[in-house]
Coordinates of C-alpha atoms and ligand atoms in Angstrom, one line a residue:
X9 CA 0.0 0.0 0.0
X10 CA 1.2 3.5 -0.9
X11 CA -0.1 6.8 0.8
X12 CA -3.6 4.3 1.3
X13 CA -3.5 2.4 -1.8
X14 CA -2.4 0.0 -3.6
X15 CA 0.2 0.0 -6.1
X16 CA -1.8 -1.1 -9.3
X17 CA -4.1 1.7 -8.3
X18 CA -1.5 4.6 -8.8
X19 CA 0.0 3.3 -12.0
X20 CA -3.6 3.1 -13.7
X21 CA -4.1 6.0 -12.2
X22 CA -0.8 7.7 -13.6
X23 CA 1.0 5.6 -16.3
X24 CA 4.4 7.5 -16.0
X25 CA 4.9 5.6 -12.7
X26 CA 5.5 3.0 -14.5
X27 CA 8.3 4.5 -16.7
X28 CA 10.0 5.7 -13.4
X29 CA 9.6 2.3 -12.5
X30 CA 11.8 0.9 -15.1
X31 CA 14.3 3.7 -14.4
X32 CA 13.8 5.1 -18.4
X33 CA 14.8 8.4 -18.7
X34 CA 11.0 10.3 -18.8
X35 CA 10.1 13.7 -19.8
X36 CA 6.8 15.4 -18.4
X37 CA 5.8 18.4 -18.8
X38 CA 2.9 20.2 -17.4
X39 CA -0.7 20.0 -19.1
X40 CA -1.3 23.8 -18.7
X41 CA 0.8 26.8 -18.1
X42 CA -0.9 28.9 -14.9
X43 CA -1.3 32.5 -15.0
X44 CA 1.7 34.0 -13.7
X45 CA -0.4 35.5 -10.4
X46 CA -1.8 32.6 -9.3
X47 CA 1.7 30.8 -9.7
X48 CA 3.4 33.5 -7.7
X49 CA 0.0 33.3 -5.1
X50 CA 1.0 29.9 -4.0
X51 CA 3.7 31.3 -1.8
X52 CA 4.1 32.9 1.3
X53 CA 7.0 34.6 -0.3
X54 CA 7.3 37.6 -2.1
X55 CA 9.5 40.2 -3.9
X56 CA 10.1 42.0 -0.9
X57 CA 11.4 38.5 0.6
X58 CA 14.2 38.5 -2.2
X59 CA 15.6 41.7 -1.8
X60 CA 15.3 41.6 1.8
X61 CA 17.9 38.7 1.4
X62 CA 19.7 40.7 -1.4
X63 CA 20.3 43.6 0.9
X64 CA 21.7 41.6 3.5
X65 CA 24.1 39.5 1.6
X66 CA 25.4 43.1 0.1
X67 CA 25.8 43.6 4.0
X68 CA 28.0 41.1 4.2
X69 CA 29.9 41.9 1.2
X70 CA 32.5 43.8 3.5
X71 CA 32.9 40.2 6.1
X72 CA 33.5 38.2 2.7
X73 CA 36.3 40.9 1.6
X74 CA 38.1 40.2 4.7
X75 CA 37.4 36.9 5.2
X76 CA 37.6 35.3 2.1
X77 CA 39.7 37.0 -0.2
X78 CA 39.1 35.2 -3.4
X79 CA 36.1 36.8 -3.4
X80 CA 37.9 40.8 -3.6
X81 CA 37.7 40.4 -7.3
X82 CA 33.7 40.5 -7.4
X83 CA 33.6 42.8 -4.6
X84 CA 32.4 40.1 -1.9
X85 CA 29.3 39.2 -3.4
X86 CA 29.5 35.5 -4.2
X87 CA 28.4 35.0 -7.7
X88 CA 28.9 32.4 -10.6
X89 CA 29.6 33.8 -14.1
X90 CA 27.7 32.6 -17.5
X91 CA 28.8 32.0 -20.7
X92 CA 27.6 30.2 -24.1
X93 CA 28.3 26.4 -25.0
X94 CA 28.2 26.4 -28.8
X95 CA 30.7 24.2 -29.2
X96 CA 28.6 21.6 -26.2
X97 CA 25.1 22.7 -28.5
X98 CA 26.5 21.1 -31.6
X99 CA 27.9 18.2 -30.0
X100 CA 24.3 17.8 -28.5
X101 CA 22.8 18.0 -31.7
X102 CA 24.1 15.4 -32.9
X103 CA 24.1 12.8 -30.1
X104 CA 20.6 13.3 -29.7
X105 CA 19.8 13.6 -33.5
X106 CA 18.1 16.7 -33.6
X107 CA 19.0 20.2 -35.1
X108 CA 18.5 22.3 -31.6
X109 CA 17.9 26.3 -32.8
X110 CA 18.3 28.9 -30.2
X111 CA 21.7 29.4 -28.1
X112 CA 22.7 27.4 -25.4
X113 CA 24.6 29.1 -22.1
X114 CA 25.6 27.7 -19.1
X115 CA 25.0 29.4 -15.0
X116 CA 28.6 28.1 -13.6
X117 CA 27.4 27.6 -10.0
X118 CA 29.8 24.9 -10.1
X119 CA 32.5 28.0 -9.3
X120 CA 31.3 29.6 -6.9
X121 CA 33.4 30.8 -4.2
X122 CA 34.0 29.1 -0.6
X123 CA 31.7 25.9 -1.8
X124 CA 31.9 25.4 -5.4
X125 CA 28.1 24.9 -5.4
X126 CA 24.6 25.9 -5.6
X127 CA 24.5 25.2 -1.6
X128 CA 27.2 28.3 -1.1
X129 CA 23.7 30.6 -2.6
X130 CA 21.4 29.2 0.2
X131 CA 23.2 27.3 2.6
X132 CA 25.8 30.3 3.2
X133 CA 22.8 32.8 3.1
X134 CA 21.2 31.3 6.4
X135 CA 24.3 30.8 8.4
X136 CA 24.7 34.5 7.5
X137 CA 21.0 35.5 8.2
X138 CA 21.5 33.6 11.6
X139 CA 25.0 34.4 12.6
X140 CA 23.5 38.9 11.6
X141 CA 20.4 38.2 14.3
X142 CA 22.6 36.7 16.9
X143 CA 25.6 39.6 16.6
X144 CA 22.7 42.6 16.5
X145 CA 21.2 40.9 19.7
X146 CA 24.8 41.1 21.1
X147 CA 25.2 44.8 20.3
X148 CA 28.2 43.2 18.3
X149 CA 26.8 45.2 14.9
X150 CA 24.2 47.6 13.4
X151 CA 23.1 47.1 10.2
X152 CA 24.9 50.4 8.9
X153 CA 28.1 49.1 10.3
X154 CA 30.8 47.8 7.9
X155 CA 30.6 43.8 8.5
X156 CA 33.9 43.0 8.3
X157 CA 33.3 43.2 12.3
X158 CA 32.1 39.6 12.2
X159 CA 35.8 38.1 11.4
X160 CA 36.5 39.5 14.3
X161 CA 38.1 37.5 17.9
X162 CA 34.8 39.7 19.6
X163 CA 32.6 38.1 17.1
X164 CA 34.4 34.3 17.1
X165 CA 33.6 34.4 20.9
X166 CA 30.1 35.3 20.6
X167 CA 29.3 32.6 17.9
X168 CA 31.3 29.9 19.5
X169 CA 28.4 29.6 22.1
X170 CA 26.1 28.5 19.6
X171 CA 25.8 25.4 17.4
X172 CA 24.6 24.7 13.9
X173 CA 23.6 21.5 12.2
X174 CA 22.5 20.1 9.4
X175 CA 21.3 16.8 7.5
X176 CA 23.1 16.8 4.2
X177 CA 24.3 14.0 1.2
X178 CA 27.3 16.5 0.9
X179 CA 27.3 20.0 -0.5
X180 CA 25.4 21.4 1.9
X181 CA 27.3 20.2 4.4
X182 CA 29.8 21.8 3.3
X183 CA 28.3 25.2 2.6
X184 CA 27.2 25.3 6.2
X185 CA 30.3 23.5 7.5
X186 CA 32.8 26.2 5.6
X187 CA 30.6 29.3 6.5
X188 CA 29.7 28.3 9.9
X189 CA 33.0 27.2 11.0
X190 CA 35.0 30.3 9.7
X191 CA 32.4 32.6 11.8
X192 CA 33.5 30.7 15.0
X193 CA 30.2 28.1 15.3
X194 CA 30.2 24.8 16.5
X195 CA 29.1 23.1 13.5
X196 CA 27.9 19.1 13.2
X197 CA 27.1 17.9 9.7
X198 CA 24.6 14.8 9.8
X199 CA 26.2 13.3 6.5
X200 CA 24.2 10.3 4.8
X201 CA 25.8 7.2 3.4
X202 CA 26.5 8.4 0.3
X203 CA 28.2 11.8 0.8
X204 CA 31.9 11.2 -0.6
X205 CA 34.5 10.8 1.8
X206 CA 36.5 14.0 0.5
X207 CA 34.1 16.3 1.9
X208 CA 34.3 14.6 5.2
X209 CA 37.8 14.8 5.5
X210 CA 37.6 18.4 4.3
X211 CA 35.3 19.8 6.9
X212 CA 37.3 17.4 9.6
X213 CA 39.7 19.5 8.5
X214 CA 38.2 23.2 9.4
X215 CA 36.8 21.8 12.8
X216 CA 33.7 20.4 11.9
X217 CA 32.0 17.6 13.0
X218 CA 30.7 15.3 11.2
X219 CA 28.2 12.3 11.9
X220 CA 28.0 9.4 9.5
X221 CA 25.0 7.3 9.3
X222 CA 24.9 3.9 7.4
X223 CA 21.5 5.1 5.4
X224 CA 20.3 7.8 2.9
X225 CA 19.5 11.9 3.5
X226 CA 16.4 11.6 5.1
X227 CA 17.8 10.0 7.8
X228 CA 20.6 12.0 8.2
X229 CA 18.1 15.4 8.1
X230 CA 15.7 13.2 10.7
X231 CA 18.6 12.3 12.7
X232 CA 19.9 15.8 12.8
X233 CA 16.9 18.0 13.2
X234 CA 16.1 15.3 16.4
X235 CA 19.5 16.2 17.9
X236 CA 19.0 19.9 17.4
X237 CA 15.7 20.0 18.6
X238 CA 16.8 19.1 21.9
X239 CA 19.5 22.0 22.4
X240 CA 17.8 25.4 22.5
X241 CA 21.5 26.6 21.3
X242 CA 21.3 25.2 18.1
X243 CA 19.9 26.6 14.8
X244 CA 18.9 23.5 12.4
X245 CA 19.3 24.2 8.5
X246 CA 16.2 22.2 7.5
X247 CA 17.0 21.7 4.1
X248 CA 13.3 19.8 3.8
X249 CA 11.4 23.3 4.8
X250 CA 13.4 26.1 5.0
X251 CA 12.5 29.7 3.8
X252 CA 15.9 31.4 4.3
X253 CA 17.6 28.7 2.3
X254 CA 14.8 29.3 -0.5
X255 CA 15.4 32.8 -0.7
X256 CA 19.3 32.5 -0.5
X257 CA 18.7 30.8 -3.6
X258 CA 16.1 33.6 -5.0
X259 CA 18.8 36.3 -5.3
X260 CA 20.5 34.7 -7.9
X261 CA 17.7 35.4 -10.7
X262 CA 18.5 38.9 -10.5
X263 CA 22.1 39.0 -11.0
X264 CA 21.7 36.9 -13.5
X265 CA 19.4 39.1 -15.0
X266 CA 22.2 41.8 -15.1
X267 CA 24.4 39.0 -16.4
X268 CA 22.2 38.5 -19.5
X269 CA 21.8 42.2 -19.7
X270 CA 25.8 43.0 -19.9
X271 CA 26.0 40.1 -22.2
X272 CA 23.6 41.4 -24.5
X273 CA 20.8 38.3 -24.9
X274 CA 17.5 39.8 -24.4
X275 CA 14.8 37.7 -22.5
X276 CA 11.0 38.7 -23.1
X277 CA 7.7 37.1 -24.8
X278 CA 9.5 37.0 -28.3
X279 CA 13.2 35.9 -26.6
X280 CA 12.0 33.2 -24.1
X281 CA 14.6 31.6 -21.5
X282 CA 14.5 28.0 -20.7
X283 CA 16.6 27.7 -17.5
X284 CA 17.5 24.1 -17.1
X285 CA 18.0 23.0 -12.7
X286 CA 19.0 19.9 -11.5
X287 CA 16.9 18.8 -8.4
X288 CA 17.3 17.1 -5.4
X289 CA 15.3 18.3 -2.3
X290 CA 14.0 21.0 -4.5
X291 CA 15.2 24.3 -2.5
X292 CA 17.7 24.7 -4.9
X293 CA 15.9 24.5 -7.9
X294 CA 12.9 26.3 -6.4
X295 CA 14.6 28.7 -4.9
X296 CA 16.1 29.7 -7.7
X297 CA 13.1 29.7 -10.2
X298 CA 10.9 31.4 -8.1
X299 CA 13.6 34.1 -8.2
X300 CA 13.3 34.0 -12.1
X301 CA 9.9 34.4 -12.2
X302 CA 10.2 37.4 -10.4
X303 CA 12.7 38.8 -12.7
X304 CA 11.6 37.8 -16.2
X305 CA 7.6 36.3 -15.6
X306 CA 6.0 34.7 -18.1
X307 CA 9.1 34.9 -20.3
X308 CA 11.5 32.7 -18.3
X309 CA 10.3 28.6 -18.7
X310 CA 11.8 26.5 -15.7
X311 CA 12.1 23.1 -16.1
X312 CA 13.9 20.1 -13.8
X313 CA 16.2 17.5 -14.3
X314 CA 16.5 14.6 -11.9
X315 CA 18.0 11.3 -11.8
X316 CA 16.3 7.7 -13.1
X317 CA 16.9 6.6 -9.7
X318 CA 15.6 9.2 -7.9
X319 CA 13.4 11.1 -9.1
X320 CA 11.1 12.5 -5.9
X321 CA 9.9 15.8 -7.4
X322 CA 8.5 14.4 -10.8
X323 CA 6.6 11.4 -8.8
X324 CA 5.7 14.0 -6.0
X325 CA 3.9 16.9 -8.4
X326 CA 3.0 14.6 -11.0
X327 CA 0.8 12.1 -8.2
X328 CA -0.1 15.2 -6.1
X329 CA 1.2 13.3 -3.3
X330 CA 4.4 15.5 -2.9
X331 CA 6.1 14.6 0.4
X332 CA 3.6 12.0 0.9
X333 CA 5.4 9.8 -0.4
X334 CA 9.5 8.5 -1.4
X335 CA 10.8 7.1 -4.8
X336 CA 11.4 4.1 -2.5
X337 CA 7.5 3.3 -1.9
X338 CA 7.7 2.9 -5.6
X339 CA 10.7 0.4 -5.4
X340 CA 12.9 2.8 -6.9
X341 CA 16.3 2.7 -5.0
X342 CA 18.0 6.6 -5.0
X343 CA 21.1 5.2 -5.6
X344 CA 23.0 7.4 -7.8
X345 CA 26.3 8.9 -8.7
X346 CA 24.6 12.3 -8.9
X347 CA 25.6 13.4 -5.4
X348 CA 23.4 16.3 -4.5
X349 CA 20.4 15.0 -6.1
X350 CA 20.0 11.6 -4.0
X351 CA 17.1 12.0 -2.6
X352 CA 14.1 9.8 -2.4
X353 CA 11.2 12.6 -0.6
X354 CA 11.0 16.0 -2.1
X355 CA 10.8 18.5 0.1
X356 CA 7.4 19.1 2.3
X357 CA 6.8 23.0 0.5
X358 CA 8.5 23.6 -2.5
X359 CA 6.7 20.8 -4.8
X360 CA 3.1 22.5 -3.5
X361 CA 4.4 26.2 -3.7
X362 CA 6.2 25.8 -6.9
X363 CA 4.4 23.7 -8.8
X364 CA 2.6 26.5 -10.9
X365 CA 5.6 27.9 -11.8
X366 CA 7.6 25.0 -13.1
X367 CA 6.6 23.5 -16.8
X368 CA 8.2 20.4 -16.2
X369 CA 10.7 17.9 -14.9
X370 CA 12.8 15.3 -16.9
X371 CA 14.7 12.5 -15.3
X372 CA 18.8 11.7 -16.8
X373 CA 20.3 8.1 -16.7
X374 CA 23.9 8.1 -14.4
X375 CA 25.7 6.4 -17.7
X376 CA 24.0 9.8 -19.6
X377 CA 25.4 12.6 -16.6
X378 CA 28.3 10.1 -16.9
X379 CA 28.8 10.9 -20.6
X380 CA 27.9 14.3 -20.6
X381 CA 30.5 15.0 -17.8
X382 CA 33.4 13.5 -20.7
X383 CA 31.6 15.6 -23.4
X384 CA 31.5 19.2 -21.3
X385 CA 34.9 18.3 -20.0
X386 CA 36.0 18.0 -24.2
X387 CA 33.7 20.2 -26.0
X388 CA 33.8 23.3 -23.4
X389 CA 36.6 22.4 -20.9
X390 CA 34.8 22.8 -17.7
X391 CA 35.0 20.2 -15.2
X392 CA 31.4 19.6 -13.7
X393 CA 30.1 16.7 -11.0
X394 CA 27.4 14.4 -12.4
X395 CA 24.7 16.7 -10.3
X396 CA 25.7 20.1 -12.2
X397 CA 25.6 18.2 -15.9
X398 CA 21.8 17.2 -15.1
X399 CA 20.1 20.4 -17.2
X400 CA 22.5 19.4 -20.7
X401 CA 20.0 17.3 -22.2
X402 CA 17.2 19.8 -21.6
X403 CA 17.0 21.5 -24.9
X404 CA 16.7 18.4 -26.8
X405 CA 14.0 17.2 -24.1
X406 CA 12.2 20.5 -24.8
X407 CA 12.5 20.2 -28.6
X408 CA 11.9 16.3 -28.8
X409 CA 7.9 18.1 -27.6
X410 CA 8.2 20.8 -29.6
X411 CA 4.8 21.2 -30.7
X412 CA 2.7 20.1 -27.8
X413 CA 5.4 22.4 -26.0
X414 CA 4.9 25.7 -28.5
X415 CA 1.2 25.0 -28.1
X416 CA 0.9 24.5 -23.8
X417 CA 2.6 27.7 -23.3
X418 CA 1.4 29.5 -27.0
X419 CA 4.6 30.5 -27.7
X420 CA 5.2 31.6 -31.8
X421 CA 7.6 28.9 -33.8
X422 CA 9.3 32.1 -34.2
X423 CA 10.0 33.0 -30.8
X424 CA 11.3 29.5 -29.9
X425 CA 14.1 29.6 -32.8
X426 CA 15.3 32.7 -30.9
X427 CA 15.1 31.2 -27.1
X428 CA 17.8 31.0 -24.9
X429 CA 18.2 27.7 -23.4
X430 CA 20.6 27.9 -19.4
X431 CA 22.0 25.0 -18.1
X432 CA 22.5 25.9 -14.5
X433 CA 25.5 23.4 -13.6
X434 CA 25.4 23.7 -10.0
X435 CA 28.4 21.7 -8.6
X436 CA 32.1 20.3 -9.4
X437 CA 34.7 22.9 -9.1
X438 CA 36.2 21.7 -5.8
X439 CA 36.0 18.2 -6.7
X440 CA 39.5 16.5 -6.1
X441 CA 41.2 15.5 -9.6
X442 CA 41.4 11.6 -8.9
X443 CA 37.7 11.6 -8.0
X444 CA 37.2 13.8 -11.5
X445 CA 39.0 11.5 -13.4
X446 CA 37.1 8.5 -12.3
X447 CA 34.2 10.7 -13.5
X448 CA 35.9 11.5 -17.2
X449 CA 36.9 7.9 -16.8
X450 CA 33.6 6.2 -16.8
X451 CA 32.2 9.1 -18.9
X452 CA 34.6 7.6 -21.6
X453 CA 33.6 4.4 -21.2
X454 CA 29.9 5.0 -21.9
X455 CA 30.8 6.8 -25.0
X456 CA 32.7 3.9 -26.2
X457 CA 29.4 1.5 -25.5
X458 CA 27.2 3.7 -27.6
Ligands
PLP19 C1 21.9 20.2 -3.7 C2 22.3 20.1 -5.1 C3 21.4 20.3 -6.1 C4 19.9 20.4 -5.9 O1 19.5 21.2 -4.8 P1 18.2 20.8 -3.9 O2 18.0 22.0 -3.1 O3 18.6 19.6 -3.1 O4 17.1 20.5 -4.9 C5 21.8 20.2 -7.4 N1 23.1 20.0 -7.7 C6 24.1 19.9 -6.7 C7 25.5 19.7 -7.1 C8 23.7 19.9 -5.4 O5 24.6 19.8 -4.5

């Protein structure tokens, strides 16, 4: 019995289940495109939300100056550049035997300073938020003071009364650990089973401390939030439900709206942007396309990529049972190289809040991130995890539809030859060479097979 029913019940009810079933790589996409208001009315969260969070981490632009100095050269405002794949697009075109107009760009989250992943938007974002509320309590800082006073001895004391955790398969544990650590918290990362033993050791190595537990994230977050709950001194990073992570995550839309600008590709009705986000828990991705509906509405088409073995936010939105339910009730086992986006439960509020806003979700083979990992690393020369190489096949998912697609969202044919199609590669630029060239390794090997 699933969620009060049995099996043969859902799949009637929903055929696709069965296609997740067999691990095939799926594609659904949304029956109907909502009006933009009543996407945007399914949230508790609004504009003001995002630059609430925008003015704060310009705040803290002055601590990251100090404390972090690879991040003088953008001024202290942590921020991934873009550029265009042309040489990945025709590459693309050809594996998957179809001419692909528009341009293809890539969002290099995979580089972004102190993390080298998505998690350093929204994990870093609400260690800041809480480590800001605990030093204006103190009378350690006003918000007009320059906040380079937080890498301070003064402010090190202050936070080392107070604990952090966290529940993570990796990359968020490290966002959290990194940040958290540096500020002077006492930080414990509830890693699951499958979080690679490099970022362990590397947070072992900045005074974190780390947990391990024999099983997958959920346990890890359950485990974590049960310990925290229990110590009025700790803040829990609930990556499952939280807002400040969401809207860590929301900022980025904006700057790379000014991105786009500077780089001169329009986005409006006639020059749509298909933004491409690889999926695990959903914060991320949501996060981060709520933020681009805010910026570029209607125009902007968000759509998310998961893996064949776990794909929890396609089974969750497409049953309407959201959390309800895991990719395991369905026997599917969330084993998958693609480290961030192991997880079998999609978050409790992103699936319901976002669902309106999202056109569709697509699911990627390991062998596939495998391959494209070999062909990014040839074709464009960036180095990305299997994660961050999720959204590649996305504009051959969207044009494989192309009609049904042009007629759901009644966009012209003309409009779509012009669209900008962004890969937002969210991870892979602190991954340790051997571990990179088992990834290019095994990348090779699936290209030979097919
Ligand atoms: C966490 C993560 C994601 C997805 O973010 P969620 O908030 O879990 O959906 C994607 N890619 C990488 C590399 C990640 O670490």
């Amino acid at each position: 019995m699933i969620a009060g029913q049995p099996l043969a019940t859902w799949t009637r009810r929903y055929p696709l289940l069965e296609e997740l079933m067999a691990l095939r790589e799926t594609t659904w996409f949304t029956p109907t495109r909502a009006p933009l208001a009543d996407g945007l009315s399914d949230l508790a969260l609004s504009a003001a939300d995002v630059a609430d969070a925008s003015a704060r981490l310009e705040r803290f632009a002055a601590y990251f100056r100090v404390a972090f100095p690879e991040t003088l050269a953008n001024n202290g405002i942590l921020e991934s550049p873009i550029q265009p794949l042309p040489a990945l697009q025709a590459v693309l075109a050809s594996r998957y035997g179809q001419a692909l107009p528009g341009a293809l760009w890539i969002k290099q989250d995979s580089h972004l300073p102190i993390s080298g992943s998505i998690k350093a938007r929204g994990g870093i974002y609400e260690v800041l938020k809480h480590a800001e509320r605990l030093a204006l309590e103190a009378g350690l800082l006003r918000l007009d003071q320059d906040y380079s006073v937080l890498d301070s001895p003064e402010a090190r004391a202050l936070f080392s009364h107070y604990r952090i955790a966290v529940g993570s398969t990796g990359n968020l544990g490290l966002s959290i650990g990194l940040m958290g650590a540096r500020l002077g918290f006492q930080v414990t990362v509830h890693m699951s089973a499958d979080a690679r033993q490099w970022k362990k050791d590397k947070l072992r190595a900045h005074g974190v401390n780390v947990m391990e537990y024999a099983s997958d994230y959920s346990i890890a977050v359950v485990q974590g939030r049960q310990q925290a709950s229990a110590d009025p001194a700790c803040h829990f990073v609930d990556d499952e439900n939280s807002t400040d992570l969401f809207l860590g995550y929301a900022v980025a839309a904006e700057r790379l709206s000014r991105q786009l600008q500077q780089a001169g590709v329009r986005v409006d009705a006639q020059h749509p942007l298909f933004v491409y986000l690889p999926c695990g828990v959903g914060g991320g991705p949501g996060g981060v396309a709520f933020g681009l509906k805010l910026a570029f509405g209607d125009a902007v088409h968000c759509i998310f990529a998961e893996p064949t073995h776990s794909p929890c936010m396609l089974l969750g939105v497409h049953t309407g049972l959201h959390d309800e339910v895991s990719v395991q009730d369905f026997g599917i086992d969330n084993l998958t190289a693609a480290d961030g986006l192991a997880v079998g439960r999609a978050s409790g509020f992103v699936g319901r809040a976002m669902q309106r806003l999202i056109e569709g979700y697509y699911t990627v083979s390991d062998d596939e991130l495998h391959a494209l990992v070999w062909l990014m690393a040839k074709h464009q020369q960036l180095h990305l995890e299997p994660s961050a190489v999720a959204g590649v096949p996305g504009i051959a998912r969207v044009h494989a539809q192309r009609d049904q697609y042009l007629r759901r969202s009644g966009m012209s044919a003309e409009a779509y030859a012009r669209a900008t199609h962004l890969v937002w590669a969210t991870g892979g630029s602190m991954v340790p060479d051997t571990e990179m060239q088992a990834y290019l390794a095994q990348g090779a090997r699936v290209l030979q097979g097919s």
